[in-house]
Structure formats: C-alpha cells, structure tokens
Amino acid sequence: MSEKNKIGAKVKLVRENRKLSIEDVSERTNLSVEQIESIESGKLVPNLTPLIKLARVLGVRLDRKSVV
C-alpha cells in the first residue's frame, strides 16, 4: 500500500471510530467534504496544514509512526 493510501485509510478509520461524519469533520476543520473524501480515498496527499487540522479534530497525534 502506498503512503498516501495509508494516510487516507487511517483518517477514515479514526473518523469512523469516533462516529464522525465527513460533514462533521468538514465543519470542524474548514476543509471541504470533497477534500476529505479525496484524502480518505488516497487521491489527495495532504500537506501538513490539513493533517494538523484533521489530527486535532480526530484527537490524535501526528508523529512519524502514527501519521494520523
């Protein structure tokens, strides 16, 4: 699995475990629904700013091992 797919898969897994919809995360991060869908599907490799926003909303740390 490529690194971009790992990041998106982890974002989706954590979001679903927290029982948050994409719309909830979108509102809390100021990222569009389309951006979040693209990240989760692996079509978009996010830069640091969206990753920080996602990590804060999802309540996870950004570190080399976890990558969200």
PDB file of C-alpha atoms in Angstrom:
ATOM      1  CA  MET A   1       0.000   0.000   0.000  1.00  0.00           C
ATOM      2  CA  SER A   2       1.365   3.389  -0.909  1.00  0.00           C
ATOM      3  CA  GLU A   3       1.957   6.001   1.791  1.00  0.00           C
ATOM      4  CA  LYS A   4      -0.901   8.216   0.558  1.00  0.00           C
ATOM      5  CA  ASN A   5      -3.347   5.316   0.836  1.00  0.00           C
ATOM      6  CA  LYS A   6      -2.143   4.599   4.379  1.00  0.00           C
ATOM      7  CA  ILE A   7      -2.774   8.164   5.464  1.00  0.00           C
ATOM      8  CA  GLY A   8      -6.246   8.264   3.954  1.00  0.00           C
ATOM      9  CA  ALA A   9      -7.157   4.868   5.356  1.00  0.00           C
ATOM     10  CA  LYS A  10      -6.060   5.920   8.848  1.00  0.00           C
ATOM     11  CA  VAL A  11      -8.003   9.177   8.648  1.00  0.00           C
ATOM     12  CA  LYS A  12     -11.131   7.265   7.630  1.00  0.00           C
ATOM     13  CA  LEU A  13     -10.651   4.601  10.295  1.00  0.00           C
ATOM     14  CA  VAL A  14     -10.213   7.119  13.098  1.00  0.00           C
ATOM     15  CA  ARG A  15     -13.108   9.258  11.853  1.00  0.00           C
ATOM     16  CA  GLU A  16     -15.422   6.253  11.749  1.00  0.00           C
ATOM     17  CA  ASN A  17     -14.245   5.026  15.159  1.00  0.00           C
ATOM     18  CA  ARG A  18     -15.083   8.465  16.573  1.00  0.00           C
ATOM     19  CA  LYS A  19     -18.503   8.179  14.874  1.00  0.00           C
ATOM     20  CA  LEU A  20     -17.974  11.420  12.956  1.00  0.00           C
ATOM     21  CA  SER A  21     -19.397  12.010   9.514  1.00  0.00           C
ATOM     22  CA  ILE A  22     -17.344  13.587   6.773  1.00  0.00           C
ATOM     23  CA  GLU A  23     -19.630  16.608   7.106  1.00  0.00           C
ATOM     24  CA  ASP A  24     -18.825  16.876  10.857  1.00  0.00           C
ATOM     25  CA  VAL A  25     -15.107  16.801  10.151  1.00  0.00           C
ATOM     26  CA  SER A  26     -15.512  19.260   7.310  1.00  0.00           C
ATOM     27  CA  GLU A  27     -17.266  21.787   9.547  1.00  0.00           C
ATOM     28  CA  ARG A  28     -14.703  21.421  12.323  1.00  0.00           C
ATOM     29  CA  THR A  29     -11.625  21.642  10.079  1.00  0.00           C
ATOM     30  CA  ASN A  30     -12.804  24.109   7.434  1.00  0.00           C
ATOM     31  CA  LEU A  31     -11.804  21.542   4.811  1.00  0.00           C
ATOM     32  CA  SER A  32     -14.337  20.770   2.114  1.00  0.00           C
ATOM     33  CA  VAL A  33     -16.173  17.474   2.044  1.00  0.00           C
ATOM     34  CA  GLU A  34     -14.517  16.844  -1.319  1.00  0.00           C
ATOM     35  CA  GLN A  35     -11.030  17.366   0.161  1.00  0.00           C
ATOM     36  CA  ILE A  36     -11.702  14.926   2.985  1.00  0.00           C
ATOM     37  CA  GLU A  37     -13.150  12.357   0.585  1.00  0.00           C
ATOM     38  CA  SER A  38     -10.085  12.731  -1.642  1.00  0.00           C
ATOM     39  CA  ILE A  39      -7.732  12.290   1.308  1.00  0.00           C
ATOM     40  CA  GLU A  40      -9.597   9.228   2.584  1.00  0.00           C
ATOM     41  CA  SER A  41      -9.660   7.633  -0.865  1.00  0.00           C
ATOM     42  CA  GLY A  42      -5.942   8.268  -1.418  1.00  0.00           C
ATOM     43  CA  LYS A  43      -6.485  10.570  -4.388  1.00  0.00           C
ATOM     44  CA  LEU A  44      -5.045  13.534  -2.488  1.00  0.00           C
ATOM     45  CA  VAL A  45      -1.895  13.527  -0.391  1.00  0.00           C
ATOM     46  CA  PRO A  46      -2.494  16.268   2.158  1.00  0.00           C
ATOM     47  CA  ASN A  47       0.190  18.699   3.163  1.00  0.00           C
ATOM     48  CA  LEU A  48       0.897  19.458   6.801  1.00  0.00           C
ATOM     49  CA  THR A  49      -1.807  22.082   7.378  1.00  0.00           C
ATOM     50  CA  PRO A  50      -4.810  19.828   6.617  1.00  0.00           C
ATOM     51  CA  LEU A  51      -3.166  16.967   8.502  1.00  0.00           C
ATOM     52  CA  ILE A  52      -2.809  19.119  11.604  1.00  0.00           C
ATOM     53  CA  LYS A  53      -6.451  20.181  11.352  1.00  0.00           C
ATOM     54  CA  LEU A  54      -7.587  16.575  10.925  1.00  0.00           C
ATOM     55  CA  ALA A  55      -5.437  15.347  13.793  1.00  0.00           C
ATOM     56  CA  ARG A  56      -6.844  17.976  16.154  1.00  0.00           C
ATOM     57  CA  VAL A  57     -10.443  17.218  15.269  1.00  0.00           C
ATOM     58  CA  LEU A  58      -9.896  13.461  15.429  1.00  0.00           C
ATOM     59  CA  GLY A  59      -7.994  13.704  18.708  1.00  0.00           C
ATOM     60  CA  VAL A  60      -4.815  12.004  17.534  1.00  0.00           C
ATOM     61  CA  ARG A  61      -1.154  12.958  17.495  1.00  0.00           C
ATOM     62  CA  LEU A  62       0.815  13.489  14.355  1.00  0.00           C
ATOM     63  CA  ASP A  63       4.033  11.602  14.570  1.00  0.00           C
ATOM     64  CA  ARG A  64       6.139   9.539  12.263  1.00  0.00           C
ATOM     65  CA  LYS A  65       4.680   6.220  13.428  1.00  0.00           C
ATOM     66  CA  SER A  66       1.018   7.114  13.500  1.00  0.00           C
ATOM     67  CA  VAL A  67       0.634   9.586  10.598  1.00  0.00           C
ATOM     68  CA  VAL A  68      -2.800  10.470  11.937  1.00  0.00           C
TER      69      VAL A  68
END
